[in-house]
Coordinates of C-alpha atoms in Angstrom, one line a residue:
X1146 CA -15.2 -67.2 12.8
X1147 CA -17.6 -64.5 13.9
X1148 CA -15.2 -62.8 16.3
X1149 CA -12.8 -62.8 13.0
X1150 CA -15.5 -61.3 10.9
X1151 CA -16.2 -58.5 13.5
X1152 CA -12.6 -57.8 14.2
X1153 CA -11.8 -57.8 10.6
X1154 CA -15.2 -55.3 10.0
X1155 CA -13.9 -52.9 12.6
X1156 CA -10.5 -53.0 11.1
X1157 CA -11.7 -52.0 7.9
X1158 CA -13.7 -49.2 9.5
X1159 CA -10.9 -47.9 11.0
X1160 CA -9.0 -47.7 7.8
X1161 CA -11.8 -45.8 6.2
X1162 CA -12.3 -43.1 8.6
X1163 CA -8.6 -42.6 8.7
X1164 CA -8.6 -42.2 4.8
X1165 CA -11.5 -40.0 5.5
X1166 CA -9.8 -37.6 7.9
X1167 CA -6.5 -37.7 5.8
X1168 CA -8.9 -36.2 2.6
X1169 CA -10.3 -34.4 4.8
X1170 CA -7.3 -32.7 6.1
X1171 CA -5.8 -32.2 2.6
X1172 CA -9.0 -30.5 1.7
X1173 CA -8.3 -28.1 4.3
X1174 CA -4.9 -26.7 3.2
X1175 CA -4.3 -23.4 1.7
X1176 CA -2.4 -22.8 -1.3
X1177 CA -0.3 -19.3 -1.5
X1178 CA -2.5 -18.3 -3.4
X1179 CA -5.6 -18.8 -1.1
X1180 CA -3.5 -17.8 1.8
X1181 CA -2.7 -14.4 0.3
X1182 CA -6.3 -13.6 -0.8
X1183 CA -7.0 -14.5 2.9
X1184 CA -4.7 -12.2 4.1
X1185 CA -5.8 -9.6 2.0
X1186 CA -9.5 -10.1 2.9
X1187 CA -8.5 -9.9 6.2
X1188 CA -6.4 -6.4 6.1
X1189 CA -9.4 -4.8 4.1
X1190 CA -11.4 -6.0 6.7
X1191 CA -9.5 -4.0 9.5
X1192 CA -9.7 -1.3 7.3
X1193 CA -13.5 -1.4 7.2
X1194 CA -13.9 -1.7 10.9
X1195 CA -11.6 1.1 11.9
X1196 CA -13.7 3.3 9.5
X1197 CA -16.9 2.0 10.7
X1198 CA -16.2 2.3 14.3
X1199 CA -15.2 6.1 13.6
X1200 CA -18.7 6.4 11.8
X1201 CA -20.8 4.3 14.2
X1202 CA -20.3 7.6 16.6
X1203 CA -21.3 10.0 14.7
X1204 CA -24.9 7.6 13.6
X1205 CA -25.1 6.6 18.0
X1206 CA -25.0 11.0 18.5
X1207 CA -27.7 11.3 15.7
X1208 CA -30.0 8.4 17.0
X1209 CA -29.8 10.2 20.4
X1210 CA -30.6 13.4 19.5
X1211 CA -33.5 11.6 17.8
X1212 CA -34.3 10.2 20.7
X1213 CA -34.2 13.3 22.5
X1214 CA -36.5 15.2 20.4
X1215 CA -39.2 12.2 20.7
X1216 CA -38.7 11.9 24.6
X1217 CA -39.9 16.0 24.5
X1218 CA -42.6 15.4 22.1
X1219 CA -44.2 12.7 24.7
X1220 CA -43.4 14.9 27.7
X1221 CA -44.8 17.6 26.1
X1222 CA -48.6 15.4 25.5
X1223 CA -48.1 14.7 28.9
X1224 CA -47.7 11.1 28.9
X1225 CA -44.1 11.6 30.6
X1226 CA -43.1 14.0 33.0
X1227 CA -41.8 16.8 32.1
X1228 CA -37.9 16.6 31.7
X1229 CA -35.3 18.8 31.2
X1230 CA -33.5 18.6 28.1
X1231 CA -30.7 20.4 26.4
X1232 CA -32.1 22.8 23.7
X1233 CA -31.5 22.1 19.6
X1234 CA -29.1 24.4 19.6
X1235 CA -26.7 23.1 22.3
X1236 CA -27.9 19.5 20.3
X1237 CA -26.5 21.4 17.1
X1238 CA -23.4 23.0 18.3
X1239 CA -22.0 19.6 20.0
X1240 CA -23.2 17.6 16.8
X1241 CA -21.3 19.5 14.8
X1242 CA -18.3 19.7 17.1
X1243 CA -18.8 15.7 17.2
X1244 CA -19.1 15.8 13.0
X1245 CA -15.8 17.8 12.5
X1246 CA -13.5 15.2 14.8
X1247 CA -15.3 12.0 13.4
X1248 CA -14.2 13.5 9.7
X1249 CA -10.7 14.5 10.6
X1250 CA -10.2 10.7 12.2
X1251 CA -12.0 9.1 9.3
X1252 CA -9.3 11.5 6.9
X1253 CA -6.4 9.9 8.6
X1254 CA -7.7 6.5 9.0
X1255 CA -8.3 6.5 5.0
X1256 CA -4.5 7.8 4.6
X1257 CA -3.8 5.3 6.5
X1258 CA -4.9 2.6 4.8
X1259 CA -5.5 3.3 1.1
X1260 CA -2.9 1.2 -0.3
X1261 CA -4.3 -1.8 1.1
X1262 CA -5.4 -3.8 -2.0
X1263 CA -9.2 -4.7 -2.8
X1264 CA -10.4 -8.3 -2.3
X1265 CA -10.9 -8.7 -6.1
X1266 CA -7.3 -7.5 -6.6
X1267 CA -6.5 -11.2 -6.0
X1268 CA -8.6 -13.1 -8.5
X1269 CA -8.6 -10.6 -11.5
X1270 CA -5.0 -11.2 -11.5
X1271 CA -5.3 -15.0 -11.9
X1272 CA -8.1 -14.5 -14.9
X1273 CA -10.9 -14.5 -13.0
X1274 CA -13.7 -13.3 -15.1
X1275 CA -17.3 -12.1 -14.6
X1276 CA -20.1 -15.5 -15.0
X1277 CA -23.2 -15.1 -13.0
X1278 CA -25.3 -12.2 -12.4
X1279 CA -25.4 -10.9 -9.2
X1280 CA -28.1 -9.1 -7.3
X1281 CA -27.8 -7.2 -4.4
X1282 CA -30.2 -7.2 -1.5
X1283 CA -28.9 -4.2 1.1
X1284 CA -29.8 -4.8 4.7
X1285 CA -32.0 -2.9 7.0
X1286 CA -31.6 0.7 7.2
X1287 CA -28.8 0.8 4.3
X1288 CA -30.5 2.2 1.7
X1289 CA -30.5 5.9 1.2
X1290 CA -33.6 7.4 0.8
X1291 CA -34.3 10.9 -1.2
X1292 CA -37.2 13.1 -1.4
X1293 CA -39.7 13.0 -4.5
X1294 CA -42.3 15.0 -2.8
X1295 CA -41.8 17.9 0.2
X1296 CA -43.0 20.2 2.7
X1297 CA -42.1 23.7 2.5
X1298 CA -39.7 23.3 4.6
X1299 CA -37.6 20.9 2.3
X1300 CA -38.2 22.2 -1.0
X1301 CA -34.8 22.7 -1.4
X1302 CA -34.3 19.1 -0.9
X1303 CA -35.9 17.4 -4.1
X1304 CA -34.2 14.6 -5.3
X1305 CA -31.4 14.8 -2.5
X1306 CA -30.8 12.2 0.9
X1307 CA -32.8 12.4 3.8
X1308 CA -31.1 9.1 5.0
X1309 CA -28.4 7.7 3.9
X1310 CA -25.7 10.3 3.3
X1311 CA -23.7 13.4 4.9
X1312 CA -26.4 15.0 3.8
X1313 CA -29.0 13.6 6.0
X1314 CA -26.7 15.2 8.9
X1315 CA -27.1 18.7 6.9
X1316 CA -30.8 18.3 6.9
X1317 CA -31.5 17.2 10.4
X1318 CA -29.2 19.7 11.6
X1319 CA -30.5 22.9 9.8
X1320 CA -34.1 21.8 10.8
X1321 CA -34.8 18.5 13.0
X1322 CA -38.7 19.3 13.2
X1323 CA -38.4 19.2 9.3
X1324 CA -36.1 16.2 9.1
X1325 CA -38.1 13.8 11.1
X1326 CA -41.7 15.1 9.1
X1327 CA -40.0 13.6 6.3
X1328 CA -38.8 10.7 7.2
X1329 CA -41.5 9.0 9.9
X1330 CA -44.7 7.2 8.7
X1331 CA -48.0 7.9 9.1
X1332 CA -49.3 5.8 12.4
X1333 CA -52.7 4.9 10.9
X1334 CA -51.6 3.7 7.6
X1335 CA -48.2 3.2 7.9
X1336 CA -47.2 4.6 4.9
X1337 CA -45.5 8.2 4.2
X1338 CA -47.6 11.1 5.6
X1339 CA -49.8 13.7 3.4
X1340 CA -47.5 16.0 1.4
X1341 CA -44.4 13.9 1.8
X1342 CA -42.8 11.3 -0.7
X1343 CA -39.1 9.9 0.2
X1344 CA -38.2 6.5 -2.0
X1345 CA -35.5 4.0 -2.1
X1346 CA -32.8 5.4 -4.3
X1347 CA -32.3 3.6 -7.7
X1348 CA -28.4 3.3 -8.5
X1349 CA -25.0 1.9 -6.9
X1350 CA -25.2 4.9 -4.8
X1351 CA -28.0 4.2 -2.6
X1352 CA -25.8 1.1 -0.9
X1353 CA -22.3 1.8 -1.7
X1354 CA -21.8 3.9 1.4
X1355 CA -24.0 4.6 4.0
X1356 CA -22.2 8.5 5.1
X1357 CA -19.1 9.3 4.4
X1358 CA -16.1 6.9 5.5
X1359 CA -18.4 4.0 6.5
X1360 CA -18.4 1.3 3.2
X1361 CA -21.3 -0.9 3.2
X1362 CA -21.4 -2.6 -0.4
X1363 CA -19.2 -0.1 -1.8
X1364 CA -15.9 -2.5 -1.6
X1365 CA -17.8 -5.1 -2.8
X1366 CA -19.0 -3.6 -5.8
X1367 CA -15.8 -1.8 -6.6
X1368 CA -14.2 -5.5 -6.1
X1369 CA -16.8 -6.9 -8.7
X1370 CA -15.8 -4.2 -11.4
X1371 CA -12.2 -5.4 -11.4
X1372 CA -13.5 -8.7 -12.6
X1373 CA -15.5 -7.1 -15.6
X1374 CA -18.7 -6.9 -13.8
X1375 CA -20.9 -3.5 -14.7
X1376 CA -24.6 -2.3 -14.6
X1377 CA -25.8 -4.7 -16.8
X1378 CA -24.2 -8.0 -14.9
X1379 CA -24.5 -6.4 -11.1
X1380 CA -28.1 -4.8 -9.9
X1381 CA -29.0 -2.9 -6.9
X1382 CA -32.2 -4.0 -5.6
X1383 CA -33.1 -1.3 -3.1
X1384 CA -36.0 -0.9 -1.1
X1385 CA -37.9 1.8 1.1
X1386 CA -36.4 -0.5 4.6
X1387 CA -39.4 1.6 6.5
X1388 CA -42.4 -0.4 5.1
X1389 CA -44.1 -4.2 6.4
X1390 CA -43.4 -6.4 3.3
X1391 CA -46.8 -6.0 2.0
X1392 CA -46.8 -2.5 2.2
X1393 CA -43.6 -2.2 -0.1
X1394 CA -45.2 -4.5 -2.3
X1395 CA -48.6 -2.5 -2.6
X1396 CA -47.3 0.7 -2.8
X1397 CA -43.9 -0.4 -4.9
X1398 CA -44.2 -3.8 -6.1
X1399 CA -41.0 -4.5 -5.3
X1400 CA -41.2 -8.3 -5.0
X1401 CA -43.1 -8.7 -8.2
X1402 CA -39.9 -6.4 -10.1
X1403 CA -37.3 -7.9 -8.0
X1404 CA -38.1 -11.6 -9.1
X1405 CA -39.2 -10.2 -13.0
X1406 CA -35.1 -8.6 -12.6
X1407 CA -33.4 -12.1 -11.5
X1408 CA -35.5 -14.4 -14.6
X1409 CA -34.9 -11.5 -17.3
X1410 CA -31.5 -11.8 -16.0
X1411 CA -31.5 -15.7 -16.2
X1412 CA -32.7 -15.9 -19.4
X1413 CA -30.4 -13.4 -20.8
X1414 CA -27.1 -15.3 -19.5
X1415 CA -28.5 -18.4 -19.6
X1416 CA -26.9 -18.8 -15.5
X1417 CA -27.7 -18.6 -12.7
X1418 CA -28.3 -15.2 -10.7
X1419 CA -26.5 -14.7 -6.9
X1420 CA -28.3 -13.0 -4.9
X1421 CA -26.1 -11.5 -2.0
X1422 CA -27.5 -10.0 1.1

């Protein structure tokens, strides 16, 4: 009787587990439907890597002229030896030689694929419709930053990118002493230096593209419009990415409006906020 009870046990647990793996199976079938926003997802993704890749050259030449310039201030306090580096202006004239390909490729690349639809293509087509609030949180180093307050040398900068844009390139190139004044901290308090006031940009356009030809929330955003989403369902929550956590929270509050954003948000749609980062 016992070897009956086990046998007839382990029979039934067989039987479950195969009903198991057959819902389990079903569950993972695509539709058309799914299948064709997959494929869709998946060409826009090419898309955005070929146009990132083109635009991840021009940012690797800007972070090594960077790195040049720093390499000569440390050899120059004599903590290095001395080495011997190509002056800014051979640094200028093969930046700008590198600029001019990168935007001709990234041109082509864009003709390329431009009729390629948008991810939200797919589900404003089947009724899809905009529900919960969405907050974005960019990533490091996505935000564009723009000057509120200057040295002489930037004055004709106010209000304009010193990270973040085509411009930035502009800038560093007409003057790369002046460029990186702006945009390093102060060592001691780790906050910007006397004089000099750059904050995180305030609108869509401080994450939707990062320079020209290199999306970062930009399709995203763009996807969440065809839906019905706008300003007052979608917000930007951008950040001055060079400051500790508690120093963008002294200086900006940011945490303290962030979270006062999502509840007023809450409240008002009576759902619940997504928060994408």
């Amino acid at each position: 009787g016992s070897d009956e009870s086990v046998g007839g046990s382990s029979s039934r647990t067989r039987s479950a587990r195969a009903r198991a793996r057959s819902r389990a199976g079903s569950g993972l079938m695509l539709s058309e439907s799914a299948a064709r926003h997959a494929l869709t997802a998946v060409k826009t993704l090419r898309r955005q890597v070929h146009l990132q890749y083109a635009a991840l050259a021009l940012l690797v030449a800007l972070l090594a002229v960077l790195a040049a310039l720093l390499l000569r201030r440390v050899g120059d306090a004599g903590l290095l030896p001395q080495v011997e580096l190509p002056s800014l202006g051979d640094l200028n004239v093969s930046l700008q030689s590198l600029n001019e390909r990168i935007s001709d490729d990234i041109e082509r690349l864009r003709e390329a694929f431009k009729d390629l639809p948008l991810p939200g293509e797919g589900p404003r087509s089947e009724g899809v419709e905009a529900r919960h609030p969405v907050v974005i949180l960019p990533g490091f180093v996505t935000t564009g930053l723009e000057v509120w307050e200057s040295l002489p040398c930037a004055r004709a900068h106010f209000r304009q990118r010193m990270w973040g844009s085509s411009q930035m390139a502009q800038s560093f190139l007409a003057n790369p002493e002046c460029w990186m004044q702006h945009v390093s901290l102060n060592a001691t308090t780790g906050l910007d230096p006397d004089g000099v006031r750059l904050r995180a940009m305030a609108s869509f356009a401080a994450v939707d593209y990062f320079v020209q030809g290199y999306p970062v929330w930009g399709p995203l955003i763009e996807s969440l419009a065809l839906v019905g989403y706008d300003p007052s369902t979608v917000h930007v929550a951008s950040y001055d990415w060079r400051l500790g956590m508690r120093s963008v929270q002294a200086r900006d509050g940011y945490f303290s409006q962030l979270r006062a954003h999502i509840e007023t948000q809450v409240a008002h749609s009576g759902r619940k906020a997504v928060v994408v980062s």
